[in-house]
Amino acid sequence: MARTWFIGALLILVSALFVGNVWQSYRYTRMERDVQSLRREHLAVLEENKRLIVGVAGLRSPRRVRAIAEEELGLIPLPADRIQRIDIGRGTGGE
């Protein structure tokens, strides 16, 4: 009788270990697929970031700013005699 219980328990244990091994293999495969997907997404985001940085550099260029100011906003550069510089000294902040 004890031998029958031992064999039954051993069969249940081996079956449980087999099912556990299959489950772990499935989880590993799924995680590996997720990691590959995240790597592809990461590379795509890096490429997009590079394109955006180049775009920002182009938008910040003085030539581009001047073109937008003149063509789209209708602004014109001031002559040098119309520019006034104001010098604010230190220590006049009410201290």
CSV table of C-alpha atoms in Angstrom, one decimal:
chain,number,residue,atom,x,y,z
A,1,MET,CA,0.0,0.0,0.0
A,2,ALA,CA,2.8,2.4,0.9
A,3,ARG,CA,4.6,1.6,-2.3
A,4,THR,CA,1.4,2.5,-4.3
A,5,TRP,CA,1.2,5.8,-2.6
A,6,PHE,CA,4.9,6.5,-3.2
A,7,ILE,CA,4.6,5.7,-6.9
A,8,GLY,CA,1.5,7.8,-7.2
A,9,ALA,CA,3.1,10.8,-5.4
A,10,LEU,CA,6.2,10.3,-7.6
A,11,LEU,CA,4.1,10.4,-10.8
A,12,ILE,CA,2.3,13.5,-9.6
A,13,LEU,CA,5.6,15.2,-8.7
A,14,VAL,CA,7.2,14.3,-12.1
A,15,SER,CA,4.1,15.5,-13.9
A,16,ALA,CA,4.0,18.8,-12.0
A,17,LEU,CA,7.7,19.3,-12.7
A,18,PHE,CA,7.1,18.7,-16.4
A,19,VAL,CA,4.2,21.1,-16.5
A,20,GLY,CA,6.2,23.7,-14.6
A,21,ASN,CA,9.1,23.3,-17.1
A,22,VAL,CA,6.8,23.8,-20.1
A,23,TRP,CA,5.2,26.8,-18.4
A,24,GLN,CA,8.7,28.4,-17.8
A,25,SER,CA,9.7,27.7,-21.3
A,26,TYR,CA,6.5,29.4,-22.6
A,27,ARG,CA,7.1,32.4,-20.4
A,28,TYR,CA,10.8,32.7,-21.5
A,29,THR,CA,9.8,32.6,-25.1
A,30,ARG,CA,7.1,35.2,-24.6
A,31,MET,CA,9.6,37.5,-22.7
A,32,GLU,CA,12.2,37.0,-25.4
A,33,ARG,CA,9.7,38.1,-28.0
A,34,ASP,CA,8.7,41.1,-25.9
A,35,VAL,CA,12.4,42.1,-25.4
A,36,GLN,CA,12.9,41.9,-29.2
A,37,SER,CA,9.9,44.1,-29.8
A,38,LEU,CA,11.1,46.6,-27.2
A,39,ARG,CA,14.6,46.7,-28.9
A,40,ARG,CA,13.0,47.5,-32.2
A,41,GLU,CA,10.8,50.2,-30.6
A,42,HIS,CA,13.9,51.6,-28.9
A,43,LEU,CA,15.8,51.9,-32.1
A,44,ALA,CA,12.8,53.5,-33.8
A,45,VAL,CA,12.6,56.1,-31.0
A,46,LEU,CA,16.3,56.8,-31.2
A,47,GLU,CA,16.1,57.4,-35.0
A,48,GLU,CA,13.1,59.7,-34.5
A,49,ASN,CA,15.0,61.6,-31.8
A,50,LYS,CA,17.9,62.1,-34.2
A,51,ARG,CA,15.6,63.4,-36.9
A,52,LEU,CA,14.0,65.8,-34.3
A,53,ILE,CA,17.3,67.1,-33.1
A,54,VAL,CA,18.4,67.9,-36.7
A,55,GLY,CA,15.0,69.6,-37.2
A,56,VAL,CA,15.4,71.7,-34.0
A,57,ALA,CA,18.9,72.7,-35.1
A,58,GLY,CA,17.5,73.8,-38.5
A,59,LEU,CA,14.7,75.8,-36.8
A,60,ARG,CA,17.1,77.5,-34.4
A,61,SER,CA,19.5,78.7,-37.1
A,62,PRO,CA,19.8,82.5,-37.3
A,63,ARG,CA,19.1,82.3,-41.1
A,64,ARG,CA,15.8,80.4,-40.4
A,65,VAL,CA,14.7,82.8,-37.6
A,66,ARG,CA,15.4,85.8,-39.8
A,67,ALA,CA,13.5,84.3,-42.7
A,68,ILE,CA,10.5,83.6,-40.6
A,69,ALA,CA,10.6,87.1,-39.0
A,70,GLU,CA,10.8,88.8,-42.3
A,71,GLU,CA,8.6,86.6,-44.6
A,72,GLU,CA,5.9,85.3,-42.2
A,73,LEU,CA,5.8,88.0,-39.6
A,74,GLY,CA,6.6,91.0,-41.7
A,75,LEU,CA,9.4,92.2,-39.4
A,76,ILE,CA,12.3,94.2,-40.6
A,77,PRO,CA,15.7,94.7,-39.0
A,78,LEU,CA,16.2,98.0,-37.1
A,79,PRO,CA,18.9,100.3,-38.2
A,80,ALA,CA,21.8,100.6,-35.8
A,81,ASP,CA,20.9,104.2,-34.8
A,82,ARG,CA,17.5,103.0,-33.5
A,83,ILE,CA,18.9,100.4,-31.1
A,84,GLN,CA,19.4,101.6,-27.5
A,85,ARG,CA,21.3,99.6,-24.9
A,86,ILE,CA,20.3,99.9,-21.3
A,87,ASP,CA,22.9,99.1,-18.7
A,88,ILE,CA,21.5,97.9,-15.4
A,89,GLY,CA,24.0,98.2,-12.6
A,90,ARG,CA,24.4,95.6,-9.8
A,91,GLY,CA,23.1,96.2,-6.3
A,92,THR,CA,20.1,98.3,-7.3
A,93,GLY,CA,17.6,95.5,-6.4
A,94,GLY,CA,16.5,97.1,-3.1
A,95,GLU,CA,19.0,95.5,-0.9
